[in-house]
Amino acid sequence: MQTISWGQPAGEAGVLSNPCRESALHGSEVYLIEDFSGILSLVTLSTERVIYRGLKMYVVESKGGAILCMLLALLFLGTWPAVMTLLERRGRLPQHTYLDYSITNLLAAIIIALTFGEIGSSKPGVPNFFTQLAQDNWPSVLFAMAGGVVLSIGNLSTQYAWAFVGLSVTEVLTSSITVVIGTTMNYFLDDKINKAEILFPGVGCFLIAVCLASAVHTSNAADNKAKLNSLSSDIAGTEAMGVSKFKETTRKDVGATDLEDGSGSAEKAKVGTAGFLIELENRRAIKVFGKNAFIGLAISFFAGLCFSLFSPAFNLATNDQWHTLKEGVPHLSVYTAFFYFSVSCFVIAIILNITFLYHPVLNLPRSSLKAYLRDWNGRGWALLAGILCGFGNGLQFMGGQAAGYAAADAVQALPLVSTFWGILLFGEYRRSSRRTYVLLISMLFMFIVAVAVLMASSGHRK
């Protein structure tokens, strides 16, 4: 228990100047004892200041807290693509997977809004979640929802890109484009609170990583083609014939294999071999043999452009740099903006994926809403992916509000995590050429350097 002076700011120790009035600070709450009626109204401002300070403990403000949020976001955002890829390689339609993912992705935003967004009582200038829902803040809401729209389209696009160019290359390309464009926009939106002499060399490193990622894909594609050409003449023509015409041959020559099992036997195709590639093609939902790999690269670049816009849009929603709000209307909190952001993300995902059920792309089989509801194969993994992505995005925005959204783009290091899962779970780059390995290591090294430099540019929002 600590007494505070009547005329001093809250939190400073002292002795009461009037013995008839007493206040004591206990944790983050203030208890007032008064001998005269009406005295309580005189100390309302001081009380609110102390309570406000208590609430600030739940808002990320320090660089250390922001970096912790970024690291957790990095882990979550790098893991959920691997889970989605796992399901596609097991034959589950991406439309079914993405519908499940969208449900828990929205659920994560609701959980964050109802916990962090509702801590303490609403105060002038610091409204809680439910209070902000009733305020006239639609310009900021529209920015948040626009960010959710482009993120949803980008995430949906990457589902198809993973099949064509692999998890690692897709994530590096999209993340690098996001940093080059999105980070530059956030730097100027945040009034240059990040250190430009550090930030932009980091952006340059991401550009180099993009070039190396393209080189890795080209080299790995050449390795896979050489592996397929090493099979018998019946299997060597599979790219032109289609998968259905050589299933019997591959079953006889390759045998059954677990896609996530790196071990092989005399009757099972080893990971990284031509037989493994063919068996993978037979099982996966999206068939890629005979299709131009540039389709995957084009989809990746399109997804990267979408990803580069969602963070600047969220930045505008929470900080109102363009002064679109009416005078006296508080800025959206991170938690309220993230709720609107996730709602629009959910709506777009539902509309597009239900459309793709009945009008599929890339020669996927036609499905239906009834078939989706009955498909429980891998649903738990898809729901987990949505939770991971939802909390990952929320943590990224919490860190960005504290240290600058340009620095928060360091979570685009998620390909480091995705590449780890790609190699561990899916056997990517197994039995590839030395040239591919050299390019892969160079790409990852440059990516690590870029992320370290980007985090070093962190500033502090006043």
Short mmCIF file of C-alpha atoms in Angstrom, two decimals:
data_model
loop_
_atom_site.label_atom_id
_atom_site.label_comp_id
_atom_site.label_asym_id
_atom_site.label_seq_id
_atom_site.Cartn_x
_atom_site.Cartn_y
_atom_site.Cartn_z
CA MET A 1 0.00 0.00 0.00
CA GLN A 2 1.34 3.41 -0.99
CA THR A 3 -0.11 6.86 -0.40
CA ILE A 4 0.06 9.54 -3.04
CA SER A 5 0.06 13.31 -2.82
CA TRP A 6 -3.16 15.13 -3.63
CA GLY A 7 -1.50 17.46 -6.12
CA GLN A 8 1.09 15.06 -7.52
CA PRO A 9 0.70 12.92 -10.64
CA ALA A 10 -0.56 9.38 -10.03
CA GLY A 11 2.17 6.95 -9.09
CA GLU A 12 4.37 9.46 -7.18
CA ALA A 13 4.72 8.89 -3.47
CA GLY A 14 3.90 11.61 -0.99
CA VAL A 15 1.71 12.68 1.92
CA LEU A 16 -1.83 13.94 1.62
CA SER A 17 -2.09 17.73 1.84
CA ASN A 18 -5.60 17.40 3.27
CA PRO A 19 -5.92 14.81 6.07
CA CYS A 20 -9.63 14.43 5.37
CA ARG A 21 -8.91 12.95 1.96
CA GLU A 22 -6.92 9.80 1.41
CA SER A 23 -6.11 7.71 -1.64
CA ALA A 24 -4.05 4.58 -1.94
CA LEU A 25 -2.55 2.83 -4.95
CA HIS A 26 -3.02 -0.92 -4.99
CA GLY A 27 -1.75 -2.71 -8.15
CA SER A 28 -3.40 -0.88 -11.04
CA GLU A 29 -6.47 0.30 -9.11
CA VAL A 30 -7.04 3.36 -6.97
CA TYR A 31 -9.16 3.21 -3.78
CA LEU A 32 -10.52 6.54 -2.57
CA ILE A 33 -11.62 7.25 0.98
CA GLU A 34 -13.51 10.51 1.50
CA ASP A 35 -15.02 12.28 4.48
CA PHE A 36 -17.03 14.86 2.55
CA SER A 37 -19.61 14.26 -0.17
CA GLY A 38 -18.68 15.44 -3.62
CA ILE A 39 -14.93 15.07 -3.13
CA LEU A 40 -14.84 12.04 -5.40
CA SER A 41 -15.71 14.14 -8.45
CA LEU A 42 -12.64 16.32 -7.88
CA VAL A 43 -10.25 13.40 -8.31
CA THR A 44 -11.90 11.73 -11.30
CA LEU A 45 -9.21 12.89 -13.70
CA SER A 46 -6.39 11.58 -11.52
CA THR A 47 -8.18 8.28 -11.05
CA GLU A 48 -8.69 7.84 -14.79
CA ARG A 49 -5.02 8.53 -15.40
CA VAL A 50 -4.00 5.73 -13.06
CA ILE A 51 -6.55 3.31 -14.49
CA TYR A 52 -5.42 4.22 -17.99
CA ARG A 53 -1.84 3.38 -17.02
CA GLY A 54 -3.06 0.05 -15.77
CA LEU A 55 -4.75 -0.65 -19.10
CA LYS A 56 -1.57 0.22 -20.99
CA MET A 57 0.01 -2.95 -19.59
CA TYR A 58 -2.16 -4.85 -22.07
CA VAL A 59 -1.02 -2.79 -25.07
CA VAL A 60 2.34 -3.53 -26.69
CA GLU A 61 4.47 -0.37 -26.46
CA SER A 62 8.11 -1.38 -26.06
CA LYS A 63 10.48 -2.60 -28.74
CA GLY A 64 11.07 -5.77 -26.75
CA GLY A 65 7.36 -6.54 -26.63
CA ALA A 66 7.00 -5.77 -30.32
CA ILE A 67 9.87 -8.10 -31.24
CA LEU A 68 8.34 -10.87 -29.11
CA CYS A 69 5.06 -10.45 -31.00
CA MET A 70 6.94 -10.59 -34.30
CA LEU A 71 8.76 -13.79 -33.39
CA LEU A 72 5.54 -15.54 -32.35
CA ALA A 73 3.84 -14.27 -35.52
CA LEU A 74 6.78 -15.59 -37.54
CA LEU A 75 6.33 -19.08 -36.10
CA PHE A 76 2.55 -19.13 -36.63
CA LEU A 77 2.58 -17.56 -40.10
CA GLY A 78 5.34 -19.88 -41.27
CA THR A 79 3.58 -23.03 -40.07
CA TRP A 80 0.01 -22.69 -41.36
CA PRO A 81 1.01 -22.84 -45.08
CA ALA A 82 2.76 -26.15 -44.40
CA VAL A 83 -0.43 -27.55 -42.87
CA MET A 84 -2.48 -26.48 -45.90
CA THR A 85 0.10 -27.96 -48.29
CA LEU A 86 0.04 -31.22 -46.36
CA LEU A 87 -3.70 -31.57 -46.99
CA GLU A 88 -3.42 -30.78 -50.71
CA ARG A 89 -0.72 -33.42 -51.10
CA ARG A 90 -3.01 -35.94 -49.42
CA GLY A 91 -5.69 -35.24 -52.01
CA ARG A 92 -8.07 -32.91 -50.15
CA LEU A 93 -9.61 -30.26 -52.36
CA PRO A 94 -8.22 -26.78 -51.58
CA GLN A 95 -11.75 -25.34 -51.63
CA HIS A 96 -12.74 -27.62 -48.72
CA THR A 97 -9.55 -26.82 -46.83
CA TYR A 98 -9.85 -23.06 -47.25
CA LEU A 99 -13.48 -23.00 -46.11
CA ASP A 100 -12.48 -24.73 -42.86
CA TYR A 101 -9.48 -22.44 -42.47
CA SER A 102 -11.65 -19.32 -42.91
CA ILE A 103 -13.93 -20.26 -40.01
CA THR A 104 -11.19 -20.49 -37.37
CA ASN A 105 -9.30 -17.55 -38.86
CA LEU A 106 -12.32 -15.37 -38.04
CA LEU A 107 -12.69 -17.07 -34.67
CA ALA A 108 -9.14 -16.01 -33.72
CA ALA A 109 -10.00 -12.35 -34.41
CA ILE A 110 -13.16 -12.60 -32.30
CA ILE A 111 -11.21 -14.11 -29.40
CA ILE A 112 -8.62 -11.31 -29.57
CA ALA A 113 -11.32 -8.61 -29.73
CA LEU A 114 -13.28 -10.01 -26.79
CA THR A 115 -10.19 -10.37 -24.58
CA PHE A 116 -7.60 -7.67 -25.27
CA GLY A 117 -10.20 -5.39 -26.85
CA GLU A 118 -12.51 -5.51 -23.82
CA ILE A 119 -10.00 -5.18 -20.96
CA GLY A 120 -11.07 -2.46 -18.55
CA SER A 121 -13.83 0.11 -18.89
CA SER A 122 -14.21 2.28 -21.94
CA LYS A 123 -12.70 5.76 -21.51
CA PRO A 124 -12.80 8.91 -23.67
CA GLY A 125 -10.08 8.55 -26.28
CA VAL A 126 -9.52 4.91 -25.31
CA PRO A 127 -12.77 3.12 -26.19
CA ASN A 128 -13.01 -0.63 -25.90
CA PHE A 129 -14.16 -3.00 -28.62
CA PHE A 130 -17.93 -2.84 -28.17
CA THR A 131 -17.88 0.95 -27.78
CA GLN A 132 -16.01 1.38 -31.05
CA LEU A 133 -18.53 -0.79 -32.90
CA ALA A 134 -21.15 1.95 -32.37
CA GLN A 135 -18.93 4.92 -33.29
CA ASP A 136 -18.88 6.82 -36.58
CA ASN A 137 -15.51 5.47 -37.71
CA TRP A 138 -16.47 4.00 -41.08
CA PRO A 139 -13.55 5.48 -43.08
CA SER A 140 -11.11 3.55 -40.90
CA VAL A 141 -13.36 0.48 -40.95
CA LEU A 142 -13.32 0.49 -44.75
CA PHE A 143 -9.51 0.62 -44.79
CA ALA A 144 -9.39 -2.36 -42.43
CA MET A 145 -11.89 -4.30 -44.54
CA ALA A 146 -9.98 -3.50 -47.75
CA GLY A 147 -6.89 -4.99 -46.14
CA GLY A 148 -8.85 -8.14 -45.32
CA VAL A 149 -10.07 -8.45 -48.92
CA VAL A 150 -6.59 -8.37 -50.49
CA LEU A 151 -5.19 -10.73 -47.84
CA SER A 152 -7.96 -13.25 -48.48
CA ILE A 153 -7.37 -13.18 -52.24
CA GLY A 154 -3.62 -13.51 -51.70
CA ASN A 155 -3.99 -16.47 -49.33
CA LEU A 156 -6.38 -18.18 -51.72
CA SER A 157 -3.94 -17.71 -54.61
CA THR A 158 -1.02 -19.21 -52.74
CA GLN A 159 -2.95 -22.46 -52.26
CA TYR A 160 -2.64 -23.09 -55.98
CA ALA A 161 0.89 -21.70 -56.29
CA TRP A 162 2.22 -24.16 -53.68
CA ALA A 163 1.33 -27.08 -55.94
CA PHE A 164 3.20 -25.68 -58.94
CA VAL A 165 6.42 -24.26 -57.53
CA GLY A 166 6.58 -25.71 -54.03
CA LEU A 167 6.06 -24.30 -50.56
CA SER A 168 9.53 -22.76 -50.20
CA VAL A 169 9.71 -20.82 -53.47
CA THR A 170 6.10 -19.58 -53.21
CA GLU A 171 6.58 -18.20 -49.71
CA VAL A 172 9.89 -16.51 -50.55
CA LEU A 173 8.48 -14.84 -53.66
CA THR A 174 5.29 -13.58 -52.01
CA SER A 175 7.06 -12.44 -48.84
CA SER A 176 9.79 -10.62 -50.72
CA ILE A 177 7.33 -8.74 -52.91
CA THR A 178 5.36 -7.87 -49.77
CA VAL A 179 8.44 -6.38 -48.14
CA VAL A 180 9.67 -4.47 -51.18
CA ILE A 181 6.30 -2.75 -51.82
CA GLY A 182 4.47 -2.92 -48.49
CA THR A 183 7.42 -1.94 -46.30
CA THR A 184 8.17 1.12 -48.43
CA MET A 185 4.54 2.26 -48.16
CA ASN A 186 4.46 1.68 -44.40
CA TYR A 187 7.70 3.62 -43.92
CA PHE A 188 6.15 6.79 -45.30
CA LEU A 189 2.75 6.19 -43.68
CA ASP A 190 4.43 5.87 -40.27
CA ASP A 191 6.09 9.29 -40.69
CA LYS A 192 9.53 7.68 -41.15
CA ILE A 193 9.83 6.41 -37.56
CA ASN A 194 11.96 3.54 -38.85
CA LYS A 195 15.64 4.08 -39.66
CA ALA A 196 15.83 4.49 -43.43
CA GLU A 197 19.59 3.84 -43.59
CA ILE A 198 18.92 0.38 -42.14
CA LEU A 199 15.43 -0.34 -43.49
CA PHE A 200 16.07 0.05 -47.21
CA PRO A 201 19.26 -2.06 -47.35
CA GLY A 202 17.08 -4.77 -45.82
CA VAL A 203 14.54 -4.26 -48.58
CA GLY A 204 17.38 -4.64 -51.10
CA CYS A 205 18.31 -7.97 -49.54
CA PHE A 206 14.74 -9.15 -50.07
CA LEU A 207 15.03 -8.24 -53.76
CA ILE A 208 18.13 -10.41 -54.03
CA ALA A 209 16.23 -13.20 -52.27
CA VAL A 210 13.52 -13.00 -54.97
CA CYS A 211 16.08 -13.51 -57.72
CA LEU A 212 17.64 -16.43 -55.88
CA ALA A 213 14.21 -18.00 -55.31
CA SER A 214 13.51 -17.97 -59.05
CA ALA A 215 16.90 -19.55 -59.68
CA VAL A 216 16.22 -22.26 -57.09
CA HIS A 217 12.92 -23.14 -58.74
CA THR A 218 14.46 -23.30 -62.22
CA SER A 219 17.28 -25.54 -61.02
CA ASN A 220 14.98 -27.82 -59.02
CA ALA A 221 12.57 -28.14 -61.96
CA ALA A 222 15.46 -29.22 -64.17
CA ASP A 223 16.47 -31.81 -61.53
CA ASN A 224 12.94 -33.24 -61.42
CA LYS A 225 12.77 -33.43 -65.20
CA ALA A 226 16.02 -35.36 -65.28
CA LYS A 227 14.69 -37.78 -62.66
CA LEU A 228 11.54 -38.44 -64.68
CA ASN A 229 13.53 -38.98 -67.86
CA SER A 230 15.52 -41.67 -66.09
CA LEU A 231 12.46 -43.94 -65.82
CA SER A 232 11.31 -46.38 -68.46
CA SER A 233 9.87 -45.07 -71.69
CA ASP A 234 6.32 -45.70 -70.46
CA ILE A 235 6.81 -43.39 -67.50
CA ALA A 236 9.03 -40.91 -69.32
CA GLY A 237 6.08 -39.77 -71.40
CA THR A 238 3.84 -39.06 -68.45
CA GLU A 239 3.93 -35.30 -68.82
CA ALA A 240 2.28 -35.57 -72.24
CA MET A 241 0.02 -38.55 -71.50
CA GLY A 242 -1.48 -37.45 -68.19
CA VAL A 243 -1.49 -39.19 -64.83
CA SER A 244 -4.40 -41.55 -65.43
CA LYS A 245 -2.59 -43.39 -68.26
CA PHE A 246 0.38 -44.45 -66.19
CA LYS A 247 -1.13 -45.21 -62.80
CA GLU A 248 -0.82 -48.94 -63.28
CA THR A 249 2.84 -48.66 -64.27
CA THR A 250 3.72 -46.49 -61.31
CA ARG A 251 1.94 -48.76 -58.88
CA LYS A 252 3.94 -51.71 -60.16
CA ASP A 253 7.28 -49.90 -60.27
CA VAL A 254 6.85 -47.55 -57.34
CA GLY A 255 4.49 -49.15 -54.85
CA ALA A 256 2.54 -47.41 -52.14
CA THR A 257 4.31 -44.67 -50.24
CA ASP A 258 3.54 -42.26 -47.47
CA LEU A 259 4.15 -38.71 -48.66
CA GLU A 260 5.28 -37.59 -45.25
CA ASP A 261 7.46 -40.63 -44.61
CA GLY A 262 11.03 -40.09 -45.70
CA SER A 263 11.93 -43.74 -45.33
CA GLY A 264 11.70 -46.15 -48.21
CA SER A 265 12.02 -49.84 -48.82
CA ALA A 266 12.51 -52.06 -51.84
CA GLU A 267 8.81 -51.73 -52.60
CA LYS A 268 8.42 -48.05 -51.74
CA ALA A 269 9.64 -45.01 -53.62
CA LYS A 270 12.25 -43.05 -51.73
CA VAL A 271 11.68 -39.36 -51.16
CA GLY A 272 13.15 -37.27 -53.94
CA THR A 273 13.17 -40.02 -56.57
CA ALA A 274 11.23 -40.03 -59.85
CA GLY A 275 8.92 -42.71 -58.48
CA PHE A 276 8.13 -40.50 -55.47
CA LEU A 277 7.29 -37.57 -57.75
CA ILE A 278 4.90 -39.70 -59.80
CA GLU A 279 3.20 -41.22 -56.77
CA LEU A 280 2.81 -37.72 -55.32
CA GLU A 281 1.18 -36.60 -58.56
CA ASN A 282 -1.27 -39.50 -58.38
CA ARG A 283 -2.42 -38.60 -54.88
CA ARG A 284 -2.45 -34.83 -54.78
CA ALA A 285 -5.54 -32.72 -55.46
CA ILE A 286 -3.91 -30.34 -57.96
CA LYS A 287 -2.23 -32.11 -60.89
CA VAL A 288 0.86 -30.29 -62.12
CA PHE A 289 2.45 -32.68 -64.66
CA GLY A 290 2.19 -31.26 -68.15
CA LYS A 291 1.45 -27.73 -66.93
CA ASN A 292 3.78 -24.78 -67.40
CA ALA A 293 5.62 -23.92 -64.19
CA PHE A 294 5.31 -20.24 -65.06
CA ILE A 295 1.66 -20.54 -64.04
CA GLY A 296 2.82 -21.08 -60.46
CA LEU A 297 5.28 -18.20 -60.62
CA ALA A 298 2.62 -15.88 -62.05
CA ILE A 299 0.18 -16.84 -59.29
CA SER A 300 2.93 -16.25 -56.69
CA PHE A 301 3.66 -12.76 -58.02
CA PHE A 302 -0.05 -11.90 -58.03
CA ALA A 303 -0.39 -13.13 -54.43
CA GLY A 304 2.67 -11.07 -53.46
CA LEU A 305 1.06 -7.92 -54.85
CA CYS A 306 -2.06 -8.62 -52.78
CA PHE A 307 -0.01 -9.22 -49.64
CA SER A 308 1.91 -5.97 -50.14
CA LEU A 309 -1.30 -3.94 -49.71
CA PHE A 310 -2.94 -5.44 -46.62
CA SER A 311 -0.49 -4.08 -44.03
CA PRO A 312 -0.53 -0.45 -45.34
CA ALA A 313 -4.34 -0.61 -45.40
CA PHE A 314 -4.38 -1.78 -41.78
CA ASN A 315 -1.89 0.97 -40.90
CA LEU A 316 -4.28 3.57 -42.29
CA ALA A 317 -7.16 2.00 -40.39
CA THR A 318 -5.47 2.28 -36.99
CA ASN A 319 -3.56 5.57 -37.36
CA ASP A 320 -5.72 7.61 -39.79
CA GLN A 321 -2.75 9.31 -41.49
CA TRP A 322 -5.06 10.70 -44.18
CA HIS A 323 -7.37 12.32 -41.56
CA THR A 324 -10.57 10.70 -42.79
CA LEU A 325 -12.20 10.47 -39.35
CA LYS A 326 -14.39 13.26 -38.00
CA GLU A 327 -12.89 15.46 -35.32
CA GLY A 328 -13.12 13.88 -31.88
CA VAL A 329 -13.64 10.32 -33.13
CA PRO A 330 -10.93 8.04 -31.66
CA HIS A 331 -8.71 5.96 -33.93
CA LEU A 332 -9.58 2.30 -34.25
CA SER A 333 -7.69 0.14 -31.81
CA VAL A 334 -5.64 -2.73 -33.24
CA TYR A 335 -8.19 -5.21 -31.89
CA THR A 336 -11.24 -3.50 -33.42
CA ALA A 337 -9.50 -2.97 -36.76
CA PHE A 338 -8.39 -6.61 -36.78
CA PHE A 339 -11.98 -7.74 -36.22
CA TYR A 340 -13.27 -5.81 -39.25
CA PHE A 341 -10.21 -6.93 -41.22
CA SER A 342 -10.98 -10.59 -40.47
CA VAL A 343 -14.70 -10.26 -41.18
CA SER A 344 -14.06 -9.03 -44.73
CA CYS A 345 -11.39 -11.70 -45.17
CA PHE A 346 -13.94 -14.33 -44.15
CA VAL A 347 -16.71 -13.04 -46.42
CA ILE A 348 -14.49 -12.95 -49.51
CA ALA A 349 -13.13 -16.43 -48.76
CA ILE A 350 -16.62 -17.89 -48.41
CA ILE A 351 -17.88 -16.30 -51.64
CA LEU A 352 -14.87 -17.33 -53.74
CA ASN A 353 -14.51 -20.86 -52.39
CA ILE A 354 -18.20 -21.73 -52.71
CA THR A 355 -17.97 -20.45 -56.29
CA PHE A 356 -14.91 -22.66 -56.88
CA LEU A 357 -16.79 -25.66 -55.51
CA TYR A 358 -19.17 -25.55 -58.46
CA HIS A 359 -16.84 -23.87 -60.98
CA PRO A 360 -13.34 -25.20 -60.15
CA VAL A 361 -10.13 -23.87 -61.70
CA LEU A 362 -6.96 -25.67 -62.89
CA ASN A 363 -8.94 -28.80 -63.85
CA LEU A 364 -9.87 -29.61 -60.25
CA PRO A 365 -12.89 -31.92 -59.80
CA ARG A 366 -16.27 -30.32 -59.27
CA SER A 367 -17.60 -30.43 -55.73
CA SER A 368 -20.60 -29.10 -53.79
CA LEU A 369 -21.49 -27.59 -50.45
CA LYS A 370 -22.99 -30.92 -49.39
CA ALA A 371 -19.77 -32.74 -50.28
CA TYR A 372 -17.76 -30.19 -48.32
CA LEU A 373 -19.87 -30.67 -45.19
CA ARG A 374 -19.33 -34.43 -45.40
CA ASP A 375 -15.56 -34.16 -45.94
CA TRP A 376 -13.99 -34.69 -42.51
CA ASN A 377 -10.69 -36.01 -43.87
CA GLY A 378 -8.09 -33.57 -42.54
CA ARG A 379 -10.64 -31.03 -41.27
CA GLY A 380 -8.89 -30.74 -37.91
CA TRP A 381 -5.63 -29.74 -39.61
CA ALA A 382 -7.43 -27.12 -41.72
CA LEU A 383 -9.08 -25.64 -38.62
CA LEU A 384 -5.67 -25.52 -36.92
CA ALA A 385 -4.21 -23.65 -39.90
CA GLY A 386 -6.88 -20.96 -39.53
CA ILE A 387 -6.15 -20.49 -35.84
CA LEU A 388 -2.40 -20.21 -36.49
CA CYS A 389 -2.85 -17.67 -39.27
CA GLY A 390 -5.39 -15.63 -37.29
CA PHE A 391 -3.25 -15.26 -34.20
CA GLY A 392 -0.15 -14.74 -36.36
CA ASN A 393 -1.74 -11.78 -38.16
CA GLY A 394 -3.02 -10.35 -34.88
CA LEU A 395 0.43 -10.50 -33.29
CA GLN A 396 1.99 -8.89 -36.36
CA PHE A 397 -0.38 -5.94 -36.11
CA MET A 398 0.16 -5.58 -32.36
CA GLY A 399 3.91 -5.39 -32.93
CA GLY A 400 3.51 -3.01 -35.86
CA GLN A 401 1.42 -0.55 -33.85
CA ALA A 402 4.26 -0.32 -31.33
CA ALA A 403 7.43 -0.41 -33.45
CA GLY A 404 6.17 0.65 -36.87
CA TYR A 405 4.48 -1.48 -39.50
CA ALA A 406 7.55 -1.31 -41.73
CA ALA A 407 9.62 -3.12 -39.11
CA ALA A 408 6.74 -5.54 -38.42
CA ASP A 409 7.06 -6.72 -42.01
CA ALA A 410 10.04 -8.67 -40.69
CA VAL A 411 7.52 -11.44 -40.01
CA GLN A 412 7.71 -12.01 -43.76
CA ALA A 413 10.64 -14.21 -42.76
CA LEU A 414 7.99 -16.91 -42.61
CA PRO A 415 9.59 -18.72 -45.62
CA LEU A 416 12.40 -19.73 -43.28
CA VAL A 417 9.86 -21.68 -41.23
CA SER A 418 7.95 -22.87 -44.30
CA THR A 419 11.12 -24.12 -45.98
CA PHE A 420 11.99 -26.08 -42.85
CA TRP A 421 8.58 -27.76 -42.91
CA GLY A 422 8.81 -28.27 -46.68
CA ILE A 423 12.08 -30.16 -46.37
CA LEU A 424 11.07 -32.07 -43.23
CA LEU A 425 7.52 -33.07 -44.21
CA PHE A 426 7.44 -33.07 -48.00
CA GLY A 427 10.96 -33.98 -49.05
CA GLU A 428 11.46 -30.81 -51.09
CA TYR A 429 14.94 -30.63 -52.65
CA ARG A 430 15.78 -34.20 -51.68
CA ARG A 431 18.31 -35.77 -54.08
CA SER A 432 18.68 -32.53 -56.01
CA SER A 433 21.82 -31.31 -57.73
CA ARG A 434 24.67 -29.49 -56.03
CA ARG A 435 23.74 -26.34 -57.92
CA THR A 436 20.23 -26.42 -56.42
CA TYR A 437 21.60 -26.85 -52.92
CA VAL A 438 24.04 -23.94 -53.34
CA LEU A 439 21.25 -21.67 -54.59
CA LEU A 440 18.91 -22.81 -51.79
CA ILE A 441 21.46 -22.08 -49.06
CA SER A 442 22.27 -18.70 -50.64
CA MET A 443 18.58 -17.80 -50.79
CA LEU A 444 17.97 -18.68 -47.14
CA PHE A 445 21.12 -16.87 -46.00
CA MET A 446 20.14 -13.71 -47.84
CA PHE A 447 16.68 -13.98 -46.36
CA ILE A 448 18.04 -14.24 -42.82
CA VAL A 449 20.24 -11.18 -43.39
CA ALA A 450 17.28 -9.23 -44.78
CA VAL A 451 15.09 -10.02 -41.79
CA ALA A 452 17.80 -9.16 -39.27
CA VAL A 453 18.40 -5.80 -40.95
CA LEU A 454 14.67 -5.09 -41.11
CA MET A 455 14.18 -5.77 -37.38
CA ALA A 456 17.17 -3.53 -36.61
CA SER A 457 15.30 -0.63 -38.23
CA SER A 458 12.53 -0.76 -35.60
CA GLY A 459 11.41 2.59 -34.27
CA HIS A 460 8.96 3.62 -31.56
CA ARG A 461 5.53 5.10 -32.17
CA LYS A 462 4.84 8.04 -29.86
#
